[in-house]
Coordinates of C-alpha atoms in Angstrom, one line a residue:
Chain A
M33 CA 38.1 4.9 -2.6
L34 CA 37.3 2.4 -5.3
L35 CA 34.3 1.1 -3.3
V36 CA 33.1 4.6 -2.7
V37 CA 33.1 5.5 -6.4
E38 CA 31.4 2.3 -7.3
Q39 CA 28.7 2.6 -4.6
F40 CA 28.2 6.2 -5.6
L41 CA 27.5 5.1 -9.2
N42 CA 25.3 2.3 -8.1
G43 CA 23.3 4.8 -6.1
L44 CA 23.0 7.1 -9.1
Q45 CA 22.0 4.2 -11.3
F46 CA 19.3 3.1 -8.9
G47 CA 18.1 6.6 -8.4
L48 CA 17.7 7.2 -12.1
L49 CA 15.8 3.9 -12.5
L50 CA 13.5 5.0 -9.7
F51 CA 13.1 8.3 -11.5
L52 CA 11.7 6.6 -14.6
L53 CA 9.1 4.9 -12.4
A54 CA 8.4 8.0 -10.3
A55 CA 8.1 10.3 -13.4
G56 CA 5.2 8.2 -14.8
L57 CA 3.6 8.1 -11.4
T58 CA 3.9 11.8 -10.8
L59 CA 2.8 12.7 -14.4
V60 CA -0.4 10.7 -14.0
F61 CA -1.0 12.0 -10.6
G62 CA -0.2 15.6 -11.3
I63 CA -2.2 15.8 -14.6
M64 CA -5.1 13.4 -14.0
D65 CA -5.2 13.5 -10.2
L66 CA -5.1 9.7 -10.3
V67 CA -3.5 7.6 -7.6
N68 CA -2.3 4.6 -9.6
L69 CA -1.1 1.7 -7.3
A70 CA -1.0 -0.5 -10.4
H71 CA 2.0 1.5 -11.7
G72 CA 4.3 -1.2 -10.2
S73 CA 2.4 -3.8 -12.2
L74 CA 3.3 -2.0 -15.4
Y75 CA 6.9 -2.1 -14.3
M76 CA 6.6 -5.8 -13.8
M77 CA 4.9 -6.3 -17.2
G78 CA 7.8 -4.4 -18.8
A79 CA 10.2 -6.9 -17.3
Y80 CA 8.2 -9.9 -18.3
F81 CA 7.6 -8.6 -21.9
A82 CA 11.4 -8.0 -22.2
A83 CA 12.3 -11.4 -21.0
T84 CA 9.8 -13.0 -23.4
F85 CA 10.5 -11.0 -26.5
A86 CA 14.3 -11.3 -25.9
A87 CA 14.0 -15.0 -25.8
W88 CA 11.8 -15.1 -29.0
T89 CA 13.9 -12.8 -31.1
G90 CA 17.3 -13.8 -29.6
S91 CA 18.2 -10.2 -29.3
F92 CA 18.3 -8.2 -26.1
L93 CA 17.9 -4.8 -27.8
L94 CA 15.0 -5.9 -30.0
G95 CA 13.3 -7.6 -27.1
A96 CA 13.7 -4.4 -25.1
L97 CA 12.2 -2.3 -27.9
L98 CA 9.3 -4.6 -28.4
A99 CA 8.7 -4.7 -24.6
L100 CA 8.6 -0.9 -24.6
G101 CA 6.0 -0.8 -27.3
A102 CA 4.0 -3.5 -25.6
T103 CA 3.8 -1.7 -22.3
L104 CA 2.8 1.5 -24.1
I105 CA 0.0 -0.4 -25.8
L106 CA -1.0 -2.1 -22.5
G107 CA -1.1 1.3 -20.8
I108 CA -3.4 2.7 -23.5
V109 CA -5.7 -0.3 -23.4
L110 CA -5.8 -0.1 -19.6
E111 CA -6.6 3.5 -19.6
M112 CA -9.4 3.1 -22.2
S113 CA -10.9 0.1 -20.4
A114 CA -10.7 0.9 -16.8
I115 CA -8.7 4.0 -15.7
R116 CA -10.8 6.4 -17.8
H117 CA -13.8 5.8 -15.5
L118 CA -11.9 6.8 -12.4
Y119 CA -11.2 10.4 -13.2
G120 CA -12.8 12.8 -10.9
R121 CA -13.5 10.1 -8.4
D122 CA -12.3 10.1 -4.8
H123 CA -8.7 9.0 -4.1
V124 CA -10.0 6.1 -2.1
D125 CA -11.8 4.8 -5.2
H126 CA -8.5 5.0 -7.0
V127 CA -6.7 3.1 -4.3
L128 CA -9.3 0.3 -4.3
A129 CA -9.7 0.0 -8.0
T130 CA -6.0 0.0 -8.8
F131 CA -5.4 -2.4 -5.9
G132 CA -7.7 -4.7 -7.7
L133 CA -5.6 -4.3 -10.8
I134 CA -2.5 -5.4 -8.9
L135 CA -4.3 -8.6 -7.9
F136 CA -5.3 -9.1 -11.5
F137 CA -1.9 -8.5 -13.0
N138 CA 0.0 -10.7 -10.5
E139 CA -2.4 -13.5 -11.2
A140 CA -2.4 -13.0 -14.9
V141 CA 1.4 -13.3 -14.9
R142 CA 1.2 -16.4 -12.8
L143 CA -1.2 -17.9 -15.3
I144 CA 0.8 -17.0 -18.4
W145 CA 4.4 -17.3 -17.2
G146 CA 4.0 -19.6 -14.3
P147 CA 5.0 -19.1 -10.6
A148 CA 8.7 -19.4 -11.1
G149 CA 10.7 -16.2 -12.1
L150 CA 12.3 -15.6 -15.4
A151 CA 15.9 -14.6 -16.2
L152 CA 16.8 -12.0 -18.9
P153 CA 20.5 -12.7 -19.8
L154 CA 22.6 -9.8 -21.0
P155 CA 24.4 -9.9 -24.3
A156 CA 28.1 -10.3 -24.1
W157 CA 28.9 -6.7 -25.1
L158 CA 27.0 -5.3 -22.1
T159 CA 28.7 -7.5 -19.5
V160 CA 32.3 -6.1 -20.0
P161 CA 33.7 -3.8 -17.3
V162 CA 34.4 -0.3 -18.6
P163 CA 37.3 1.8 -17.3
I164 CA 35.8 5.1 -16.0
L165 CA 38.7 6.4 -14.0
P166 CA 42.3 5.2 -14.0
G167 CA 42.2 1.9 -12.2
I168 CA 38.4 1.9 -11.7
H169 CA 36.1 -0.3 -13.8
Y170 CA 32.3 -0.2 -13.8
P171 CA 29.9 -2.7 -15.5
A172 CA 28.9 -1.5 -18.9
Y173 CA 25.2 -2.4 -18.4
R174 CA 24.9 -0.2 -15.3
L175 CA 26.5 2.6 -17.2
A176 CA 24.1 2.0 -20.1
I177 CA 21.2 2.4 -17.6
I178 CA 22.6 5.7 -16.4
V179 CA 22.9 7.0 -19.9
V180 CA 19.5 5.9 -21.1
A181 CA 17.7 7.2 -18.0
L182 CA 19.5 10.6 -18.2
L183 CA 18.5 10.8 -21.9
V184 CA 14.9 10.0 -21.1
A185 CA 14.9 12.5 -18.3
L186 CA 16.2 15.2 -20.7
L187 CA 13.6 14.3 -23.4
L188 CA 10.8 14.3 -20.8
Y189 CA 11.9 17.7 -19.6
L190 CA 12.1 19.1 -23.1
G191 CA 8.9 17.4 -24.1
V192 CA 6.9 18.8 -21.2
M193 CA 8.4 22.2 -21.1
R194 CA 9.2 23.0 -24.7
T195 CA 6.7 21.3 -27.0
R196 CA 3.1 22.1 -27.9
I197 CA 1.9 18.7 -26.5
G198 CA 3.8 19.5 -23.3
M199 CA 2.1 22.8 -23.1
L200 CA -1.3 21.2 -23.5
I201 CA -0.4 18.7 -20.8
R202 CA 0.6 21.4 -18.4
A203 CA -2.5 23.4 -19.3
G204 CA -4.7 20.3 -18.8
A205 CA -3.1 19.8 -15.4
S206 CA -4.2 23.2 -14.1
N207 CA -7.6 23.5 -15.8
R208 CA -9.2 20.6 -17.5
E209 CA -12.4 22.3 -18.5
M210 CA -10.6 25.3 -20.0
I211 CA -8.4 23.2 -22.2
G212 CA -11.4 21.1 -23.3
A213 CA -13.3 24.3 -24.1
L214 CA -10.4 25.4 -26.4
G215 CA -11.2 22.4 -28.6
I216 CA -8.4 20.1 -27.4
N217 CA -9.3 16.4 -27.2
I218 CA -8.6 16.1 -23.5
K219 CA -9.7 12.4 -23.5
L220 CA -7.0 11.5 -26.1
L221 CA -4.5 13.6 -24.3
Y222 CA -5.1 11.7 -21.0
T223 CA -4.9 8.4 -22.8
L224 CA -1.5 9.4 -24.2
V225 CA -0.2 10.6 -20.9
F226 CA -1.2 7.4 -19.2
G227 CA 0.4 5.4 -22.0
L228 CA 3.6 7.5 -21.6
G229 CA 3.6 6.8 -17.9
A230 CA 3.1 3.1 -18.5
A231 CA 6.0 3.1 -21.1
L232 CA 8.3 4.8 -18.6
A233 CA 7.4 2.2 -15.9
G234 CA 8.0 -0.5 -18.5
L235 CA 11.3 0.9 -19.4
A236 CA 12.4 0.9 -15.8
G237 CA 11.2 -2.7 -15.4
L238 CA 12.9 -4.0 -18.5
M239 CA 16.2 -2.3 -17.7
Q240 CA 16.1 -3.7 -14.1
A241 CA 15.2 -7.1 -15.4
P242 CA 18.8 -8.4 -16.1
I243 CA 20.0 -7.2 -12.7
L244 CA 17.2 -8.9 -10.7
T245 CA 15.1 -11.9 -11.4
V246 CA 11.9 -11.2 -13.2
Q247 CA 9.2 -12.3 -10.8
I248 CA 5.6 -11.8 -9.6
G249 CA 5.1 -8.9 -7.3
M250 CA 8.5 -7.3 -8.2
G251 CA 6.7 -4.1 -8.8
E252 CA 5.2 -3.8 -5.3
N253 CA 8.3 -3.0 -3.3
I254 CA 9.6 -0.6 -5.8
L255 CA 6.3 1.1 -6.2
I256 CA 6.4 2.1 -2.6
L257 CA 9.8 3.6 -3.2
A258 CA 8.4 5.5 -6.2
F259 CA 5.6 6.9 -4.0
V260 CA 8.1 7.9 -1.4
I261 CA 10.0 9.8 -4.1
I262 CA 7.0 11.7 -5.4
V263 CA 6.0 12.6 -2.0
I264 CA 9.4 13.8 -1.0
G265 CA 9.8 15.7 -4.3
G266 CA 6.3 17.2 -4.3
I267 CA 3.5 15.4 -6.1
G268 CA 3.1 16.5 -9.7
S269 CA 6.6 17.9 -10.0
I270 CA 8.9 16.2 -12.5
R271 CA 11.9 18.2 -11.3
G272 CA 11.1 17.2 -7.7
A273 CA 10.8 13.6 -8.7
F274 CA 14.2 13.7 -10.4
L275 CA 16.0 15.2 -7.5
A276 CA 14.2 13.1 -4.9
A277 CA 14.9 10.0 -6.9
I278 CA 18.6 10.6 -7.1
F279 CA 18.6 11.4 -3.4
V280 CA 16.7 8.3 -2.4
G281 CA 18.7 6.1 -4.7
M282 CA 21.9 7.4 -3.2
I283 CA 20.8 7.2 0.4
D284 CA 19.4 3.7 0.0
T285 CA 22.5 2.3 -1.8
L286 CA 25.1 4.1 0.4
G287 CA 23.2 3.3 3.5
R288 CA 23.2 -0.4 2.7
A289 CA 26.9 -0.3 1.8
F290 CA 28.3 1.8 4.6
L291 CA 25.9 1.9 7.5
P292 CA 26.9 -1.5 8.9
N293 CA 30.5 -0.4 9.2
L294 CA 29.6 3.0 10.7
L295 CA 27.4 1.3 13.3
R296 CA 30.1 -1.1 14.2
Q297 CA 32.2 1.8 15.2
V298 CA 29.6 3.0 17.7
L299 CA 27.8 -0.2 18.8
S300 CA 29.0 -3.7 19.7
G301 CA 29.4 -6.1 16.8
A302 CA 26.3 -8.2 17.6
A303 CA 24.0 -5.1 18.1
A304 CA 25.4 -3.5 15.0
S305 CA 24.8 -6.5 12.7
T306 CA 21.2 -6.8 14.1
A307 CA 20.4 -3.1 13.7
A308 CA 22.1 -2.3 10.4
P309 CA 19.9 -4.2 7.9
A310 CA 16.7 -2.9 9.5
L311 CA 18.0 0.6 9.8
S312 CA 19.3 0.8 6.2
S313 CA 16.0 -0.4 4.9
M314 CA 14.3 2.2 7.0
L315 CA 16.5 5.1 6.1
I316 CA 14.4 6.4 3.2
Y317 CA 11.2 6.1 5.1
L318 CA 12.8 8.1 7.9
L319 CA 13.9 10.7 5.3
M320 CA 10.4 10.9 4.0
A321 CA 9.0 11.3 7.5
I322 CA 11.4 14.1 8.2
V323 CA 10.7 15.9 4.9
L324 CA 7.0 15.7 5.4
V325 CA 7.2 17.0 9.0
V326 CA 9.3 19.9 7.9
R327 CA 7.6 20.5 4.5
P328 CA 4.2 18.8 4.3
E329 CA 3.9 19.5 0.6
G330 CA 7.2 18.0 -0.3
L331 CA 10.5 19.7 -1.2
F332 CA 9.5 21.0 -4.7
P333 CA 5.7 21.3 -4.7
A334 CA 4.4 21.8 -8.3
N335 CA 3.2 25.4 -8.4
R336 CA -0.4 25.0 -9.1
R337 CA -3.5 25.7 -7.1
Chain B
M100 CA -37.7 3.7 3.4
K101 CA -38.5 0.2 2.4
A102 CA -35.0 -0.2 1.0
F103 CA -33.5 1.0 4.2
T104 CA -35.0 -1.9 6.1
V105 CA -33.3 -4.2 3.7
S106 CA -29.8 -3.2 4.9
K107 CA -31.0 -3.4 8.5
A108 CA -32.4 -6.9 7.8
V109 CA -29.2 -8.0 6.2
T110 CA -27.2 -6.7 9.1
A111 CA -29.4 -8.4 11.7
L112 CA -29.2 -11.7 9.8
M113 CA -25.5 -11.5 9.5
L114 CA -25.0 -10.7 13.2
A115 CA -27.3 -13.6 14.1
G116 CA -25.4 -15.8 11.8
L117 CA -22.1 -14.9 13.4
V118 CA -23.5 -15.6 16.9
L119 CA -25.0 -19.0 15.9
L120 CA -22.0 -20.1 13.8
P121 CA -20.3 -22.3 16.4
L122 CA -23.7 -24.1 16.9
Y123 CA -23.8 -24.8 13.1
S124 CA -20.2 -25.9 13.1
Q125 CA -20.9 -28.4 15.9
L126 CA -24.0 -29.8 14.4
S127 CA -22.6 -30.2 11.0
G128 CA -19.2 -31.3 12.3
N129 CA -17.6 -28.7 10.0
I130 CA -14.7 -27.4 12.1
F131 CA -13.1 -25.6 9.2
I132 CA -15.9 -23.0 9.0
L133 CA -15.3 -22.0 12.6
T134 CA -11.6 -21.5 12.0
L135 CA -12.4 -19.5 8.9
F136 CA -14.9 -17.3 10.7
T137 CA -12.6 -16.7 13.6
R138 CA -10.2 -15.1 11.2
I139 CA -13.0 -13.2 9.5
V140 CA -14.2 -11.8 12.8
I141 CA -10.7 -10.7 13.8
L142 CA -10.1 -9.0 10.5
A143 CA -13.6 -7.4 10.7
L144 CA -12.5 -5.9 14.0
A145 CA -9.4 -4.5 12.3
A146 CA -11.5 -3.1 9.4
A147 CA -14.0 -1.6 11.8
S148 CA -11.1 0.2 13.6
L149 CA -9.9 1.6 10.2
N150 CA -13.4 2.6 9.4
L151 CA -13.5 4.8 12.5
I152 CA -10.8 7.1 11.2
M153 CA -11.4 6.6 7.5
G154 CA -15.2 6.5 7.2
F155 CA -16.1 8.9 10.1
G156 CA -12.9 11.0 10.4
G157 CA -11.9 11.2 6.7
M158 CA -8.3 10.1 7.5
M159 CA -7.2 7.6 4.9
S160 CA -4.7 5.5 6.8
F161 CA -2.8 3.2 4.5
G162 CA -0.7 1.7 7.2
H163 CA -3.2 0.1 9.5
A164 CA -1.6 -3.3 9.2
A165 CA 1.2 -2.0 11.3
Y166 CA -1.1 -2.2 14.4
L167 CA -2.0 -5.8 13.6
G168 CA 1.8 -6.5 13.7
I169 CA 2.5 -4.5 16.8
G170 CA -0.4 -6.2 18.7
G171 CA 0.8 -9.5 17.4
Y172 CA 4.4 -9.0 18.2
A173 CA 3.6 -7.8 21.7
V174 CA 1.9 -11.1 22.4
G175 CA 4.6 -13.1 20.6
M176 CA 7.6 -11.4 22.2
L177 CA 6.1 -11.7 25.7
A178 CA 5.3 -15.4 25.1
Q179 CA 8.8 -15.9 23.9
E180 CA 10.2 -14.3 27.1
G181 CA 8.0 -16.5 29.2
V182 CA 5.2 -14.1 30.0
G183 CA 2.2 -16.1 29.1
S184 CA -0.5 -14.3 31.0
G185 CA -3.1 -12.7 28.7
F186 CA -3.7 -10.1 31.5
I187 CA -0.2 -8.8 30.8
Q188 CA 0.0 -9.6 27.0
F189 CA -3.2 -7.9 26.0
P190 CA -2.7 -4.6 27.9
V191 CA 0.8 -4.4 26.6
A192 CA -0.4 -5.0 23.0
L193 CA -3.0 -2.2 23.4
A194 CA -0.5 0.2 25.0
A195 CA 2.2 -0.5 22.4
S196 CA -0.3 0.1 19.5
A197 CA -1.6 3.3 21.2
A198 CA 1.9 4.6 21.7
Y199 CA 2.8 3.9 18.1
A200 CA -0.4 5.5 16.9
L201 CA 0.3 8.6 19.0
V202 CA 3.7 9.2 17.5
I203 CA 2.7 8.3 13.9
G204 CA -0.5 10.3 14.2
A205 CA 1.2 13.4 15.6
L206 CA 3.6 13.3 12.6
S207 CA 1.2 12.2 9.9
L208 CA -1.6 14.6 10.8
R209 CA 0.6 17.5 9.7
T210 CA -0.2 16.4 6.2
R211 CA -3.4 15.8 4.4
G212 CA -4.9 14.0 1.4
V213 CA -2.6 11.8 -0.6
Y214 CA 0.3 12.9 1.5
F215 CA -1.4 11.5 4.5
I216 CA -2.1 8.2 2.7
M217 CA 1.5 7.9 1.8
I218 CA 3.1 8.9 5.1
T219 CA 1.0 6.4 7.0
L220 CA 2.1 3.8 4.5
A221 CA 5.7 4.8 5.0
F222 CA 5.5 4.5 8.7
A223 CA 3.9 1.0 8.4
Q224 CA 6.7 0.0 6.1
M225 CA 9.2 1.1 8.7
A226 CA 7.5 -1.1 11.3
Y227 CA 7.7 -3.9 8.8
Y228 CA 11.5 -3.5 8.4
V229 CA 12.0 -3.2 12.1
A230 CA 10.2 -6.5 12.6
S231 CA 12.3 -8.1 9.8
G232 CA 15.4 -7.0 11.7
L233 CA 14.4 -8.6 15.0
A234 CA 16.8 -11.5 14.8
R235 CA 16.0 -12.6 18.4
Y236 CA 12.3 -12.8 17.5
G237 CA 12.6 -14.7 14.2
G238 CA 13.4 -11.8 11.9
D239 CA 12.0 -12.4 8.4
D240 CA 10.8 -15.9 9.2
G241 CA 8.5 -14.8 11.9
L242 CA 7.9 -16.0 15.4
T243 CA 6.0 -19.1 16.5
I244 CA 3.9 -18.8 19.6
Y245 CA 3.8 -22.1 21.5
N246 CA 1.3 -21.1 24.1
R247 CA -1.8 -19.0 23.5
S248 CA -2.5 -16.2 25.9
D249 CA -3.4 -17.6 29.3
F250 CA -6.4 -16.0 31.1
S251 CA -6.0 -18.2 34.2
G252 CA -9.0 -20.4 33.6
L253 CA -11.4 -17.6 32.9
I254 CA -11.4 -18.3 29.2
N255 CA -9.5 -20.9 27.3
L256 CA -8.1 -19.6 24.0
S257 CA -7.2 -23.1 22.8
N258 CA -10.8 -24.0 22.8
R259 CA -12.1 -23.1 19.3
T260 CA -15.6 -22.1 20.4
Q261 CA -14.4 -20.1 23.4
F262 CA -11.8 -18.3 21.3
Y263 CA -14.4 -17.6 18.6
Y264 CA -16.8 -16.0 21.1
L265 CA -14.0 -14.0 22.7
C266 CA -13.2 -12.6 19.2
L267 CA -16.9 -11.9 18.5
A268 CA -17.3 -10.2 21.9
C269 CA -14.3 -8.0 21.1
L270 CA -15.8 -7.2 17.7
F271 CA -19.2 -6.3 19.2
G272 CA -17.5 -4.3 22.0
V273 CA -15.6 -2.3 19.4
I274 CA -18.6 -1.7 17.3
L275 CA -20.5 -0.5 20.4
L276 CA -17.7 1.8 21.3
I277 CA -17.5 3.2 17.8
W278 CA -21.3 3.8 17.9
R279 CA -20.9 5.7 21.2
I280 CA -17.9 7.7 19.9
V281 CA -19.6 8.6 16.6
N282 CA -22.7 9.9 18.4
S283 CA -20.8 11.7 21.1
R284 CA -19.9 15.4 21.0
F285 CA -16.3 14.3 20.4
G286 CA -17.4 12.2 17.4
L287 CA -19.5 14.9 16.0
V288 CA -16.5 17.3 16.1
V289 CA -14.3 14.7 14.3
Q290 CA -17.0 14.2 11.6
G291 CA -17.3 18.0 11.3
L292 CA -13.6 18.1 10.7
R293 CA -14.0 15.7 7.8
S294 CA -16.5 17.9 6.1
N295 CA -15.0 21.3 6.8
E296 CA -11.8 21.6 8.8
Q297 CA -11.4 25.3 8.4
R298 CA -14.9 26.0 9.6
M299 CA -14.5 23.8 12.7
Q300 CA -11.2 25.5 13.5
A301 CA -12.8 28.9 13.1
I302 CA -15.5 27.9 15.6
G303 CA -12.6 27.2 18.0
F304 CA -12.0 23.4 18.0
P305 CA -8.3 22.4 18.1
A306 CA -8.7 20.2 15.0
K307 CA -5.5 18.2 15.1
R308 CA -6.0 17.3 18.8
Y309 CA -9.4 15.8 18.1
Q310 CA -8.1 13.9 15.0
L311 CA -5.1 12.6 16.9
V312 CA -7.2 11.2 19.7
C313 CA -9.5 9.5 17.2
F314 CA -6.4 8.2 15.4
V315 CA -5.0 6.7 18.6
I316 CA -8.3 5.1 19.5
S317 CA -8.4 3.5 16.1
G318 CA -4.9 2.2 16.3
T319 CA -5.5 0.7 19.7
M320 CA -8.5 -1.1 18.5
C321 CA -6.5 -2.5 15.6
G322 CA -3.8 -3.6 18.1
L323 CA -6.4 -5.7 19.8
A324 CA -7.2 -7.4 16.5
G325 CA -3.4 -8.0 16.1
A326 CA -3.2 -9.7 19.5
L327 CA -6.2 -11.9 18.7
L328 CA -4.8 -12.7 15.2
A329 CA -1.4 -13.8 16.7
N330 CA -3.3 -16.1 19.0
N331 CA -5.4 -17.4 16.2
T332 CA -2.4 -18.4 14.0
D333 CA 0.0 -19.2 16.8
F334 CA 2.4 -17.2 14.8
V335 CA 3.4 -13.6 14.0
S336 CA 5.7 -12.5 11.2
P337 CA 6.6 -9.2 9.4
A338 CA 4.3 -10.3 6.6
V339 CA 1.3 -9.3 8.8
M340 CA 2.4 -5.7 8.4
Y341 CA 3.2 -5.7 4.7
W342 CA 1.5 -2.9 2.8
T343 CA -0.8 -5.1 0.8
R344 CA -2.4 -6.2 4.1
S345 CA -3.3 -2.5 4.8
G346 CA -4.7 -2.5 1.3
D347 CA -6.9 -5.6 2.1
L348 CA -8.3 -3.8 5.2
M349 CA -9.0 -0.7 3.1
V350 CA -10.8 -2.9 0.6
M351 CA -12.9 -4.5 3.3
V352 CA -14.0 -1.1 4.6
I353 CA -14.8 0.4 1.2
L354 CA -16.5 -2.8 0.0
G355 CA -18.8 -3.0 3.0
G356 CA -19.6 0.7 3.1
M357 CA -17.3 3.4 4.5
G358 CA -18.7 5.4 7.3
T359 CA -21.4 2.9 8.2
L360 CA -21.4 1.1 11.5
F361 CA -21.7 -2.5 10.2
G362 CA -20.2 -1.9 6.8
P363 CA -16.7 -3.1 7.7
I364 CA -18.1 -6.4 9.1
V365 CA -20.1 -7.0 5.9
G366 CA -17.0 -6.0 3.9
A367 CA -14.7 -8.4 5.8
V368 CA -17.2 -11.3 5.5
V369 CA -17.8 -10.8 1.8
F370 CA -14.1 -10.2 0.9
L371 CA -12.8 -13.1 2.8
L372 CA -15.6 -15.5 1.9
L373 CA -15.1 -14.5 -1.7
E374 CA -11.4 -15.1 -1.5
E375 CA -12.1 -18.6 0.1
F376 CA -14.8 -19.4 -2.4
L377 CA -12.9 -18.3 -5.5
S378 CA -9.8 -20.1 -4.4
Q379 CA -11.8 -23.3 -4.3
I380 CA -13.0 -22.9 -7.8
T381 CA -9.7 -21.8 -9.3
E382 CA -6.1 -21.5 -8.2
Y383 CA -6.2 -18.2 -10.0
W384 CA -8.9 -16.6 -7.9
A385 CA -7.3 -13.2 -7.9
L386 CA -7.9 -13.0 -11.6
I387 CA -11.6 -12.7 -10.8
M388 CA -11.2 -10.8 -7.5
G389 CA -9.2 -8.0 -9.0
P390 CA -11.7 -6.9 -11.8
L391 CA -14.5 -7.5 -9.3
L392 CA -13.1 -4.8 -7.0
L393 CA -12.8 -2.5 -10.0
L394 CA -16.4 -3.1 -10.9
I395 CA -17.5 -2.5 -7.3
V396 CA -15.7 0.8 -7.3
L397 CA -17.2 1.8 -10.7
F398 CA -20.8 0.8 -10.2
G399 CA -21.3 0.3 -6.4
R400 CA -20.7 3.6 -4.8
G401 CA -21.1 3.5 -1.1
G402 CA -20.2 -0.2 -0.9
I403 CA -22.6 -3.0 -0.2
M404 CA -24.4 -1.1 2.6
G405 CA -24.8 1.8 0.3
M406 CA -26.2 -0.4 -2.4
L407 CA -28.7 -2.0 0.0
G408 CA -29.7 1.2 1.6
R409 CA -29.9 3.6 -1.4
P410 CA -31.0 1.7 -4.5
G411 CA -31.8 4.9 -6.3
R412 CA -28.1 6.0 -6.4
G413 CA -25.0 4.7 -8.0

């Protein structure tokens, strides 16, 4: 029972973290029609910035805030220097160009921070176990991730659906020329959206940093997960990304936790221990394949076009 | 018209260079260059196979590295089980790649655009995780191949020069086959589907079936590259199938010129030589390579072949 609750929360936490990453990806794709493979690099930069700034300032929170600002600025600079020229190009061009950016960022990190990973230690007040149910404790930091990510999700939803900027963003997504003709500075709007996406990726990275080691290429595996999520959820749909992210986070975590035991009931011990790790890593890809076969546009396609 | 001959001349020069390379290697005593170019030729073969569906068919497969792995593992696993004959290993590698391409293609072709890119990527990642789980065949660490494929005296793969020419012959064979396919009625239908699927369907062509056959041919060719690659490195590991490898292949195709017959070879040669050259200047070669790719996308539309052939554009 205890294990189930804990794994359930772990799944929720991982899912929410994935959502932050997927939200930025799907915003950028849905609005600017840009496939950004380098999104994972921004996640990595967020983690590196956080580890560095936390070490400089001696404060975890201050380091995290500075890192958030730094990834926002990095995203804006990246958009203005490189990404801007890719709008309206073929998706293949996006893949190639942003693949180049991945190479660049990985190497830049190796040059600046060296090949060894960094650690981002947690402050004492975030390491205590918190009682959530009678007799069940859960790490405070993981709870904090859940709370922060839920808050961001809510703000994002309200921001996109209820504010004037959000309205412009949505309008720009469906018809770029029209919104430009209405006298809106679409260039600036795009820059801001890309910056916002970068900040979201950075937030995911810096929050994940204390749990994993901060290392080169850390964004690549999780980027693929984020892509799986936006494809399952329907590209361009924030709501789809949210639900799919929770779903994928749960399946991945619960699969890793319980699949070995389940398999052991059916298969012999040796066969089960061979198949379980591969199968649990594959689960979400299987899920994606099934979803795409049944609904090629994803579960919640954004209702445009 | 004059510019067009430039790209032809460059292609002819490059092909001649590839054929004469072992001679140069022998005369100069530079064995390393032969090893390097064996790898380049094999990856050019993989890139050419990707170009068939990507350049001519408009199907952006982001999971082509999976076939490299499947071809490689077919050779490695058979060798591990004591089946050393290339006459068994290579057909099995091709059949396994074809079977995988058939299943993946049938599922993936239900989607299009970015969804197609992503679903092919996901299936390749699945293959990657399956390979990582193969404890009997090395799992994460990969599988060492102690004996290269044995073609019973016909050709000796352990001889560098013979192996190089085998790879080159495979590459030329594949290019020839692609040329025949592209200019056949079948190839014209596939290219027609790229430009306007609805219209082709309205004329009465079963679109998906044509695309699927093309997809399977491409996967099988790439499986051949995988079998050669495993023989070249005497080793196969899940890393061969990692998604960044699929990205590399895509880069080679786009760099050289998508939808041109020899573009993928040019792309593979330039990409891998650049990698080699830059890594000799600086340990941080990717710092230059990354932005270079970006610049090529921004200013060099149509890849190197495009730049050579159509100087007025871009």
